[in-house]
PDB file of C-alpha atoms in Angstrom:
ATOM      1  CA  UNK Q  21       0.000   0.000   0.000  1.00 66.00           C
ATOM      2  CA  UNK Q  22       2.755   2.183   0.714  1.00 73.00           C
ATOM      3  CA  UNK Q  23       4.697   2.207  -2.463  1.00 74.00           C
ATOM      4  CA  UNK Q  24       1.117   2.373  -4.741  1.00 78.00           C
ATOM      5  CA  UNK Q  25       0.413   5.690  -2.892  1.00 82.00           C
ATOM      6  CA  UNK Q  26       0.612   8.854  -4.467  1.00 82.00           C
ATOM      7  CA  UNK Q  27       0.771  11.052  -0.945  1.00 87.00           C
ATOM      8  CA  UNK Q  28       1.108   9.482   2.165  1.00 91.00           C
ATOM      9  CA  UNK Q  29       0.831  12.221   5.338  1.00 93.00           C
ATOM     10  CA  UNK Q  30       2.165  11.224   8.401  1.00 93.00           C
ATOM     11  CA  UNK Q  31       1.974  13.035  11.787  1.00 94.00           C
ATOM     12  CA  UNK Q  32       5.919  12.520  12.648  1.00 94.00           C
ATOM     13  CA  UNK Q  33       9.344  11.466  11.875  1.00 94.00           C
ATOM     14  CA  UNK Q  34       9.195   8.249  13.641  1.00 95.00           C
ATOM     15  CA  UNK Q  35       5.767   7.088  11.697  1.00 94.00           C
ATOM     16  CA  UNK Q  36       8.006   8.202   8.999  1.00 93.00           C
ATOM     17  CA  UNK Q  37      10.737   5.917   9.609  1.00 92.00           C
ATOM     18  CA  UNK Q  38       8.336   2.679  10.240  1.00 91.00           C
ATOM     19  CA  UNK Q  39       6.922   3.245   6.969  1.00 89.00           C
ATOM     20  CA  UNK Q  40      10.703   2.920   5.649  1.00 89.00           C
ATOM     21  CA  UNK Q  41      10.932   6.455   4.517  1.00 85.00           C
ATOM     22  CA  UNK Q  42       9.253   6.572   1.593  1.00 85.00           C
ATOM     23  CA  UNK Q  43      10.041   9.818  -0.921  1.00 84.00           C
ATOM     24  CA  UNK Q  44       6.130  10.360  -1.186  1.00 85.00           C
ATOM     25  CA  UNK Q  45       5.569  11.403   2.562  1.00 91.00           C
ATOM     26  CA  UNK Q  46       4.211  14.492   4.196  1.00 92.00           C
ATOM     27  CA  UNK Q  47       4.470  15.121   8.012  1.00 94.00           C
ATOM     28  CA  UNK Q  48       1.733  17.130   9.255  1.00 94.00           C
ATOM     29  CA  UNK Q  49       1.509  17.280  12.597  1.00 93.00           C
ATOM     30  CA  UNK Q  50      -2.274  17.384  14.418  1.00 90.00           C
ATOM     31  CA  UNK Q  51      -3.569  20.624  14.305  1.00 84.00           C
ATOM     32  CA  UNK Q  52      -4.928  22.131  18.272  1.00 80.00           C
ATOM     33  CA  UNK Q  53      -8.439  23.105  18.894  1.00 72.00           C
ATOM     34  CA  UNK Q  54      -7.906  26.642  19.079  1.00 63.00           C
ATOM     35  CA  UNK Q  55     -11.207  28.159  19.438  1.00 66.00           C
ATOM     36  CA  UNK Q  56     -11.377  26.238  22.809  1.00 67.00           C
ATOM     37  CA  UNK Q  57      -7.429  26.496  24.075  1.00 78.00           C
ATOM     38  CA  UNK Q  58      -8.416  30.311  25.178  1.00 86.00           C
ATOM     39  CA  UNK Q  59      -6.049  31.121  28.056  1.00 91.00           C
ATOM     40  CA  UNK Q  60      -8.320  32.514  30.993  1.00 94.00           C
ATOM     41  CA  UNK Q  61      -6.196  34.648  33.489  1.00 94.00           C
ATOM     42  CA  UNK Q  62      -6.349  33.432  37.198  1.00 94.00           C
ATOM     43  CA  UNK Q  63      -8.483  36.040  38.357  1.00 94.00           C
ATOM     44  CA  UNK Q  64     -11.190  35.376  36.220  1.00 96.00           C
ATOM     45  CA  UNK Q  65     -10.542  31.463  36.358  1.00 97.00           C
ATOM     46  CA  UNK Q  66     -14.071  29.804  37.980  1.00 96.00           C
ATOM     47  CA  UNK Q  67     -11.959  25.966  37.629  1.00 97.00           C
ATOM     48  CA  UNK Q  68      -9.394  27.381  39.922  1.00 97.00           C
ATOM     49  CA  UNK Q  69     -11.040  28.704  42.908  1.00 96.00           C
ATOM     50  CA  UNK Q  70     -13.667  25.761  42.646  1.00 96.00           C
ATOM     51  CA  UNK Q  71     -11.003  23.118  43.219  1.00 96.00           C
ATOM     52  CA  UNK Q  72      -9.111  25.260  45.743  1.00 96.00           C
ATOM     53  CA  UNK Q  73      -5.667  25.514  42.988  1.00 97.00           C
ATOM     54  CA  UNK Q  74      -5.263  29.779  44.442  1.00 96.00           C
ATOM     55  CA  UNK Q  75      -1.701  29.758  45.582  1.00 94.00           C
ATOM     56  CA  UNK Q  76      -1.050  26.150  44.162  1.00 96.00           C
ATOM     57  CA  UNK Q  77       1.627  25.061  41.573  1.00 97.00           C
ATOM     58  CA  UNK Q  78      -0.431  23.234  39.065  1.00 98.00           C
ATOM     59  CA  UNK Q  79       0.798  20.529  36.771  1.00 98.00           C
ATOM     60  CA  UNK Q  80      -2.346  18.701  35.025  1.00 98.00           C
ATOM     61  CA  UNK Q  81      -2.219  15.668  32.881  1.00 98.00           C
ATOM     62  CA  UNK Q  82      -5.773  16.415  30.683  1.00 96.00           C
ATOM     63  CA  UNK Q  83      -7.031  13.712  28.205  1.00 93.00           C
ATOM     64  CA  UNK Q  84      -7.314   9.912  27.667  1.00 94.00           C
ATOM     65  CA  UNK Q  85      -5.094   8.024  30.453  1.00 96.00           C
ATOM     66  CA  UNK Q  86      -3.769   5.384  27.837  1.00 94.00           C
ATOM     67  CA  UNK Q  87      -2.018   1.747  29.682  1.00 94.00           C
ATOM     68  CA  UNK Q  88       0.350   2.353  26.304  1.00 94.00           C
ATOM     69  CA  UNK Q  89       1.381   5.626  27.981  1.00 96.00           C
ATOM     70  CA  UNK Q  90       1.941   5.183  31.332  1.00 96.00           C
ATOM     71  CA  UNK Q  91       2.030   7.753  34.388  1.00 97.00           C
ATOM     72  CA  UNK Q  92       3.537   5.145  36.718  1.00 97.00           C
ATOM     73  CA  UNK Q  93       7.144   6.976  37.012  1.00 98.00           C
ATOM     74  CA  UNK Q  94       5.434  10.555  37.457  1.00 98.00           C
ATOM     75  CA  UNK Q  95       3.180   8.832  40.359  1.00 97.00           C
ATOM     76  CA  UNK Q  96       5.988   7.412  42.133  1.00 97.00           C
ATOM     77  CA  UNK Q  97       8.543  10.911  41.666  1.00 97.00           C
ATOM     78  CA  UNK Q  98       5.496  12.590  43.355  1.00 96.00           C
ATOM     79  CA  UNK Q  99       5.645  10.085  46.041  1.00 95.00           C
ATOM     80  CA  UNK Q 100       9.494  10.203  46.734  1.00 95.00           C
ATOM     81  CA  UNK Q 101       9.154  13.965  46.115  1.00 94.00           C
ATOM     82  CA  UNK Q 102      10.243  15.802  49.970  1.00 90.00           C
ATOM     83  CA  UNK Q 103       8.796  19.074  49.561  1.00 87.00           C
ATOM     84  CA  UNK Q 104       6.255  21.147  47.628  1.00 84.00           C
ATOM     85  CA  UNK Q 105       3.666  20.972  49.718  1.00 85.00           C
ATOM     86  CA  UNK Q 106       2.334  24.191  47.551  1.00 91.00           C
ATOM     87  CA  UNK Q 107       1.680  21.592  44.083  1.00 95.00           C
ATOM     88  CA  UNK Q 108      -0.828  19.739  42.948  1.00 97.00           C
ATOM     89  CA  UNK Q 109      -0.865  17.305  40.386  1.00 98.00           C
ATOM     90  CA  UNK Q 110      -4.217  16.788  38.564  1.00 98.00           C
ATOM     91  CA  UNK Q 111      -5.197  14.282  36.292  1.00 98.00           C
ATOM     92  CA  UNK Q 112      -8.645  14.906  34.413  1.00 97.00           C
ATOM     93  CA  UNK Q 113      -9.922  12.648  31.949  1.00 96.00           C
ATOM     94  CA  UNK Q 114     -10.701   8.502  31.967  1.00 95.00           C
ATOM     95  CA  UNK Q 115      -9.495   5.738  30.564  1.00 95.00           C
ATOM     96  CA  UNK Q 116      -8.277   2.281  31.686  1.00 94.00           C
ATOM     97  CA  UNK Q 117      -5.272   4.089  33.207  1.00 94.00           C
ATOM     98  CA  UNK Q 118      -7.075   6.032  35.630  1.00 95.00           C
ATOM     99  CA  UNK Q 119      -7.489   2.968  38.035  1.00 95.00           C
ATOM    100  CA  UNK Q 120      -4.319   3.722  39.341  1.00 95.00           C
ATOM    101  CA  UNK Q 121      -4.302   7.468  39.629  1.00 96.00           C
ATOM    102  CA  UNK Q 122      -6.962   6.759  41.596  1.00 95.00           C
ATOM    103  CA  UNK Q 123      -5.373   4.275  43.708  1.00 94.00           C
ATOM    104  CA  UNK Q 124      -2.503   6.405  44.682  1.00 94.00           C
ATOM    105  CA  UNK Q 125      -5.365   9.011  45.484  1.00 93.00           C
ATOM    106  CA  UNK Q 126      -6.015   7.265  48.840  1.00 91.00           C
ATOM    107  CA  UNK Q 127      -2.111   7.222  49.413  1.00 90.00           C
ATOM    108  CA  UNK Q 128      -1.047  10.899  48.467  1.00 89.00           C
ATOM    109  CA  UNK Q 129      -4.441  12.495  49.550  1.00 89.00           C
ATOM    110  CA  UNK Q 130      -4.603  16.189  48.688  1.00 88.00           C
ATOM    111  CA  UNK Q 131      -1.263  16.390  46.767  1.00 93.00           C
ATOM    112  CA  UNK Q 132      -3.434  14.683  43.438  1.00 96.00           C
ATOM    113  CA  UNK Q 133      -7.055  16.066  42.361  1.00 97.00           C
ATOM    114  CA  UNK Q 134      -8.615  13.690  40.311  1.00 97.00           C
ATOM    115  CA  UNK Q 135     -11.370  14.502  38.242  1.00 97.00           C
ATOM    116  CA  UNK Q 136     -13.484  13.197  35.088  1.00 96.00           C
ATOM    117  CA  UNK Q 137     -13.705  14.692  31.574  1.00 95.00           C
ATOM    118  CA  UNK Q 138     -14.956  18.351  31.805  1.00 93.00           C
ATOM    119  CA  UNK Q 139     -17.004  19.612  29.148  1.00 92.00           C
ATOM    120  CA  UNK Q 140     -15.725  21.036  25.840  1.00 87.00           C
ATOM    121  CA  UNK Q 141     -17.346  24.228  27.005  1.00 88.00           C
ATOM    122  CA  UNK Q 142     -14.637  24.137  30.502  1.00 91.00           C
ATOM    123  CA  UNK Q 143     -11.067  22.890  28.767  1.00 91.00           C
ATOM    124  CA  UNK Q 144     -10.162  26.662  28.864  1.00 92.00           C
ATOM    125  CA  UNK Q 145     -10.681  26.982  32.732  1.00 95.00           C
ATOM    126  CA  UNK Q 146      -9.445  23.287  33.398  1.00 96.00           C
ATOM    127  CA  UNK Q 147      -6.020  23.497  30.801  1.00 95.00           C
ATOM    128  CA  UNK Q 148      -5.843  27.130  31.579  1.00 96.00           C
ATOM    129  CA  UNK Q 149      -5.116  26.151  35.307  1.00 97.00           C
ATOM    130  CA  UNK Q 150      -2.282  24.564  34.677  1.00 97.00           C
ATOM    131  CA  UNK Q 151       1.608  25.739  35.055  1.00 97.00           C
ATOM    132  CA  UNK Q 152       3.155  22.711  33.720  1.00 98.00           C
ATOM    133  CA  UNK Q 153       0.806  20.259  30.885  1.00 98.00           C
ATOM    134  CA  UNK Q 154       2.110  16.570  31.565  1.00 98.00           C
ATOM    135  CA  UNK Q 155       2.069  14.669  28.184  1.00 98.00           C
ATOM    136  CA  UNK Q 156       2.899  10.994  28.382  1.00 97.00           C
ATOM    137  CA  UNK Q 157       4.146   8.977  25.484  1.00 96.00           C
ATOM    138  CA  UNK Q 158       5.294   5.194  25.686  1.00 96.00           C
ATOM    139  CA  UNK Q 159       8.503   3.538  24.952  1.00 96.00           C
ATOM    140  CA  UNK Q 160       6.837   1.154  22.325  1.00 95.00           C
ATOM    141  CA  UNK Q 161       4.296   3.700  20.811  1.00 94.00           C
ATOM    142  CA  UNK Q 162       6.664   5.868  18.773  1.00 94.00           C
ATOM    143  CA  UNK Q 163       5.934   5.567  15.499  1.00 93.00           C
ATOM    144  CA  UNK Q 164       2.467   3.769  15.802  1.00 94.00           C
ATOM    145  CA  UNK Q 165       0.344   6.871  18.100  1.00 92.00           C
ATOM    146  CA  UNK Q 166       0.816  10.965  18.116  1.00 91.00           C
ATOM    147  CA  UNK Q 167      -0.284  12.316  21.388  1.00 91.00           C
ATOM    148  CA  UNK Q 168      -2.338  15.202  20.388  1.00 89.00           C
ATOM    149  CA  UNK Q 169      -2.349  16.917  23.545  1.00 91.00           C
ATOM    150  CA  UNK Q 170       1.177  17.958  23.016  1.00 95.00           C
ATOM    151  CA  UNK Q 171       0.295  20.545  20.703  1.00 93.00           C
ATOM    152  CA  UNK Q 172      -2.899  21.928  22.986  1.00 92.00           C
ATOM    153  CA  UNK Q 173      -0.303  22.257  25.359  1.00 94.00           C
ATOM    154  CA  UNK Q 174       2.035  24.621  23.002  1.00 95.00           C
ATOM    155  CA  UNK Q 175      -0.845  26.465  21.938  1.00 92.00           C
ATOM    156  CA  UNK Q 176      -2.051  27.609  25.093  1.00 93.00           C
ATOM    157  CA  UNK Q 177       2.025  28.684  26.297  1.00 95.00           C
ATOM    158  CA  UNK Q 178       2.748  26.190  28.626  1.00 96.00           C
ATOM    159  CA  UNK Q 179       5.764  24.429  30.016  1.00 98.00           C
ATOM    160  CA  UNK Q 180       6.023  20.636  28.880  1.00 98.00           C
ATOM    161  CA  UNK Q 181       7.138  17.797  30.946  1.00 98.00           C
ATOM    162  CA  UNK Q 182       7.046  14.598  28.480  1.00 98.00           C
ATOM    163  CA  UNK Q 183       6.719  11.386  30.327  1.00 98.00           C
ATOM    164  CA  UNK Q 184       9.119   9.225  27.610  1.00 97.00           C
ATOM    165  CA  UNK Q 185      11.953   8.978  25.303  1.00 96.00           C
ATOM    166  CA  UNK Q 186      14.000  12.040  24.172  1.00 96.00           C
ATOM    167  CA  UNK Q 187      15.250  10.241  21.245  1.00 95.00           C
ATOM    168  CA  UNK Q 188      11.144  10.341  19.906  1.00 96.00           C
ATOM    169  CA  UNK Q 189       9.835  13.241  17.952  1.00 95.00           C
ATOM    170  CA  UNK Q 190       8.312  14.618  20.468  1.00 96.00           C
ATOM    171  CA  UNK Q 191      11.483  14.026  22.728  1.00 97.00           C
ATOM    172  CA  UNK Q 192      13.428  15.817  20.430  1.00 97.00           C
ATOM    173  CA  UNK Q 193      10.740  18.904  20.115  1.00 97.00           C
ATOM    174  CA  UNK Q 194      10.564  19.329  23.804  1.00 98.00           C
ATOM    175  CA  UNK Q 195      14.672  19.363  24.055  1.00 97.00           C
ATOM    176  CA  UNK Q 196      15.646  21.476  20.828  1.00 97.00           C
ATOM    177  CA  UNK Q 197      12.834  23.849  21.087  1.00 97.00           C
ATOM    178  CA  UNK Q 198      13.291  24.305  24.636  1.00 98.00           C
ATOM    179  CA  UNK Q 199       9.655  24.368  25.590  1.00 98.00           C
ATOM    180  CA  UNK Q 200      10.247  22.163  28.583  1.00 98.00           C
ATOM    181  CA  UNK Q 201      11.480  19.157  30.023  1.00 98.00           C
ATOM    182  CA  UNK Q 202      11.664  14.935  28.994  1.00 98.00           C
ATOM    183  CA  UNK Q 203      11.526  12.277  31.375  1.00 98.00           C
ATOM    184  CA  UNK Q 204      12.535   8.825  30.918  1.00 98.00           C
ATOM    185  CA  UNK Q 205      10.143   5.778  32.248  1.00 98.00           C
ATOM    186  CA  UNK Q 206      11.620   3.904  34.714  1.00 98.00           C
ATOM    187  CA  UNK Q 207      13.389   6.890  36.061  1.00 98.00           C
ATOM    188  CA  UNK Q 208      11.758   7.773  39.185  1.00 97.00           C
ATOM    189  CA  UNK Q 209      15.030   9.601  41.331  1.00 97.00           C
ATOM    190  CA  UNK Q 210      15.231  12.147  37.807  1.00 98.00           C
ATOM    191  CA  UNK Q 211      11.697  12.649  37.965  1.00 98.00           C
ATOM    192  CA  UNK Q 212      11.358  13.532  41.568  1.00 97.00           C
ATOM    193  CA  UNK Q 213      14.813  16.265  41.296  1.00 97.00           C
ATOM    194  CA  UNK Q 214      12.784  17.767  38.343  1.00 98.00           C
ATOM    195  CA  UNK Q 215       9.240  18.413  40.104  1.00 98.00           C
ATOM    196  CA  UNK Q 216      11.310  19.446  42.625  1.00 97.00           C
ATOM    197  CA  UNK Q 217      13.089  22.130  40.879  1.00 97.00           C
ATOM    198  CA  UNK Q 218      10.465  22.823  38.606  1.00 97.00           C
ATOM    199  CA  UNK Q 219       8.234  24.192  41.745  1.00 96.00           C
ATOM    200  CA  UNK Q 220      10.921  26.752  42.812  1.00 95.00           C
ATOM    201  CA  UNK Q 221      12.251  27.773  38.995  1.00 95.00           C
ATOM    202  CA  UNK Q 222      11.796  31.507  39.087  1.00 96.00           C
ATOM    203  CA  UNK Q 223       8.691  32.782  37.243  1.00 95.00           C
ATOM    204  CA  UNK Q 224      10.092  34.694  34.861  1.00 97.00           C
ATOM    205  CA  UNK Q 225      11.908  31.667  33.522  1.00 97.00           C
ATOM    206  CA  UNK Q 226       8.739  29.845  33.136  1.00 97.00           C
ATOM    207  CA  UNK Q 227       7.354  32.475  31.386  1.00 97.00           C
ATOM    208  CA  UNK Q 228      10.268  32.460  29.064  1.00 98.00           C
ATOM    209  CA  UNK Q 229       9.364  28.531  28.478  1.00 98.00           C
ATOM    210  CA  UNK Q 230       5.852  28.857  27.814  1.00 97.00           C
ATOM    211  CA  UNK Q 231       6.876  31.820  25.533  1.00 97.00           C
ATOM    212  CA  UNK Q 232       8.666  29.546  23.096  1.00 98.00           C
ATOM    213  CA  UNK Q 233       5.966  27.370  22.837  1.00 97.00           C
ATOM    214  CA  UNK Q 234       3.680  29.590  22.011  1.00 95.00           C
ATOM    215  CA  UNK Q 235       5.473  30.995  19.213  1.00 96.00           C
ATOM    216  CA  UNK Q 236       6.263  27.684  18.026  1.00 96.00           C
ATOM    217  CA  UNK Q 237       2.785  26.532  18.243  1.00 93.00           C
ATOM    218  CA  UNK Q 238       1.797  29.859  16.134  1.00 92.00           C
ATOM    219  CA  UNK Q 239       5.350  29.387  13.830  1.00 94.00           C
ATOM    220  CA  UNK Q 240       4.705  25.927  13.001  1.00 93.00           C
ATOM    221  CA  UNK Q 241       1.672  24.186  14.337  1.00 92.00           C
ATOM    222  CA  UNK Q 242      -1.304  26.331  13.850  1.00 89.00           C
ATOM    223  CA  UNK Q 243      -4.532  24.848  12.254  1.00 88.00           C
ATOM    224  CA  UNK Q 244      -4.813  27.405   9.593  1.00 90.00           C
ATOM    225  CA  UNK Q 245      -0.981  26.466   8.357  1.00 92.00           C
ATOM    226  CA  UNK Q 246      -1.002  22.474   8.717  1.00 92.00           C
ATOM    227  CA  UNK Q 247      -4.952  22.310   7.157  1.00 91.00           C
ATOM    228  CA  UNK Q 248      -2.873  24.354   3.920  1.00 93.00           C
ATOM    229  CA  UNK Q 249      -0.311  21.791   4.457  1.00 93.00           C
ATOM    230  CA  UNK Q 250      -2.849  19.187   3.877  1.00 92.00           C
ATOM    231  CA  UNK Q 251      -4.775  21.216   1.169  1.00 93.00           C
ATOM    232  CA  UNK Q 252      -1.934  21.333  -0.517  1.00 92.00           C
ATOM    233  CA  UNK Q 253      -1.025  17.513  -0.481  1.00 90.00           C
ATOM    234  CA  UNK Q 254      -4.251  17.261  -1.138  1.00 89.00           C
ATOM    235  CA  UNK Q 255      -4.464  19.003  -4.678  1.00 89.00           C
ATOM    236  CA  UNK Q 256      -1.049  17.870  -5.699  1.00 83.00           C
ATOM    237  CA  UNK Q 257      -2.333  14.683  -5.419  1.00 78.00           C
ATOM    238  CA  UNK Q 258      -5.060  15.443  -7.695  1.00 75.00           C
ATOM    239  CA  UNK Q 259      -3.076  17.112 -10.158  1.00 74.00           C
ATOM    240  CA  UNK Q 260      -0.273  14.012 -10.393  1.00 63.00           C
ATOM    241  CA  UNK Q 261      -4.015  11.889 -11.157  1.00 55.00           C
ATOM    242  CA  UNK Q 262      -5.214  14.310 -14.247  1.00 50.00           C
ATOM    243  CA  UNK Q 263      -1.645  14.023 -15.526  1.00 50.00           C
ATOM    244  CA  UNK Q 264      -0.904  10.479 -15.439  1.00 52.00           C
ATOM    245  CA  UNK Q 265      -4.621   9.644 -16.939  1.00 50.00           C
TER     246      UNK Q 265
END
């Protein structure tokens, strides 16, 4: 199927590579929901005073909790974590992988909120709450699954932490660009020394984070460039059929 193609779009490098690097291939990356990734300041933020966040370091992990991408190394850096009794680490959303967020609920109490989907209508309070958007990608899925929320994240101007390998695409956006910080699974001792000094990195400095990824997001990812990206595959496609008949 590959070589009878005439365009094949893929969303990165690595589904790139599995398909043997073909000369036909387009990466386009998924394109953010940007009419609902409105950034809502604090003060006017509903989501944050109704789950007591004022004063709080947020990070959030917000979507599908996937057993392919595990948060097992994040839960147990939080546990070995000694201070930062000022964060909280919510995880919104369902899936399969929730049963054990939920699990180490009862153990870490107040340190994790755990809540359901929120309504399309909410992502802007919910995402908008967060300092630091968790994104976590497993060892064996590059090349096979994209996690969309990666780009949601950039959109909005937020610091990344990527739960997974920095040798993936998205491994290698998060440490080029400098939009934030990647994670290996398994290692719990790096991931507890990063929450750590994530929590006391000056503000400014975050800013400056979340600043890059926001222009990258606009430089690179925006919906109204990638859907021209596909247009475009799109009609050259068409116009390689009308020649060759």
């Amino acid at each position: 199927l590959v070589n009878h193609a005439q365009r094949i779009v893929c969303l990165d490098t690595d589904m790139t590579r599995r398909l043997g690097n073909p000369e036909h291939v387009t990466i386009i990356a998924p394109w953010p929901l940007e009419g609902d990734l409105q950034v809502i300041p604090d003060a006017e933020n509903s989501f944050i005073v109704e789950h007591a966040l004022v004063g709080k370091f947020v990070f959030m992990y917000s979507g599908n909790h996937s057993l392919v991408h595990p948060l097992t190394t994040l839960l147990d850096g939080v546990e070995m974590m000694r201070k930062g009794d000022e964060c909280v680490f919510a995880f919104i959303g369902g899936g399969r992988g929730k049963a054990e967020i939920e699990e180490r609920a009862m153990k870490l109490g107040p340190r994790l909120l755990v809540l359901p989907y929120q309504p399309l209508e909410r992502i802007k309070y919910s995402l908008s709450a967060a300092d630091v958007q968790v994104v976590s990608f497993g060892d064996e899925m590059p090349g096979i699954v994209h996690p969309c929320k990666f780009y949601a994240a950039l959109a909005m101007g937020q610091p990344i932490l990527l739960l997974g390998p920095k040798d993936s695409a998205l491994g290698k956006i998060v440490v080029e660009q400098r939009v934030g910080w990647c994670v290996a699974h398994g290692d719990t001792e790096e991931m507890a020394r990063l929450l750590e000094s994530i929590i006391v990195q000056p503000r400014n400095e975050l800013s400056a984070i979340g600043d890059r990824a926001k222009e990258l997001a606009a430089r690179h990812y925006s919906r109204e460039r990638l859907r021209g990206e596909f247009c475009d595959v799109l009609e050259r496609s068409f116009t390689s059929s009308e020649i060759a008949d």
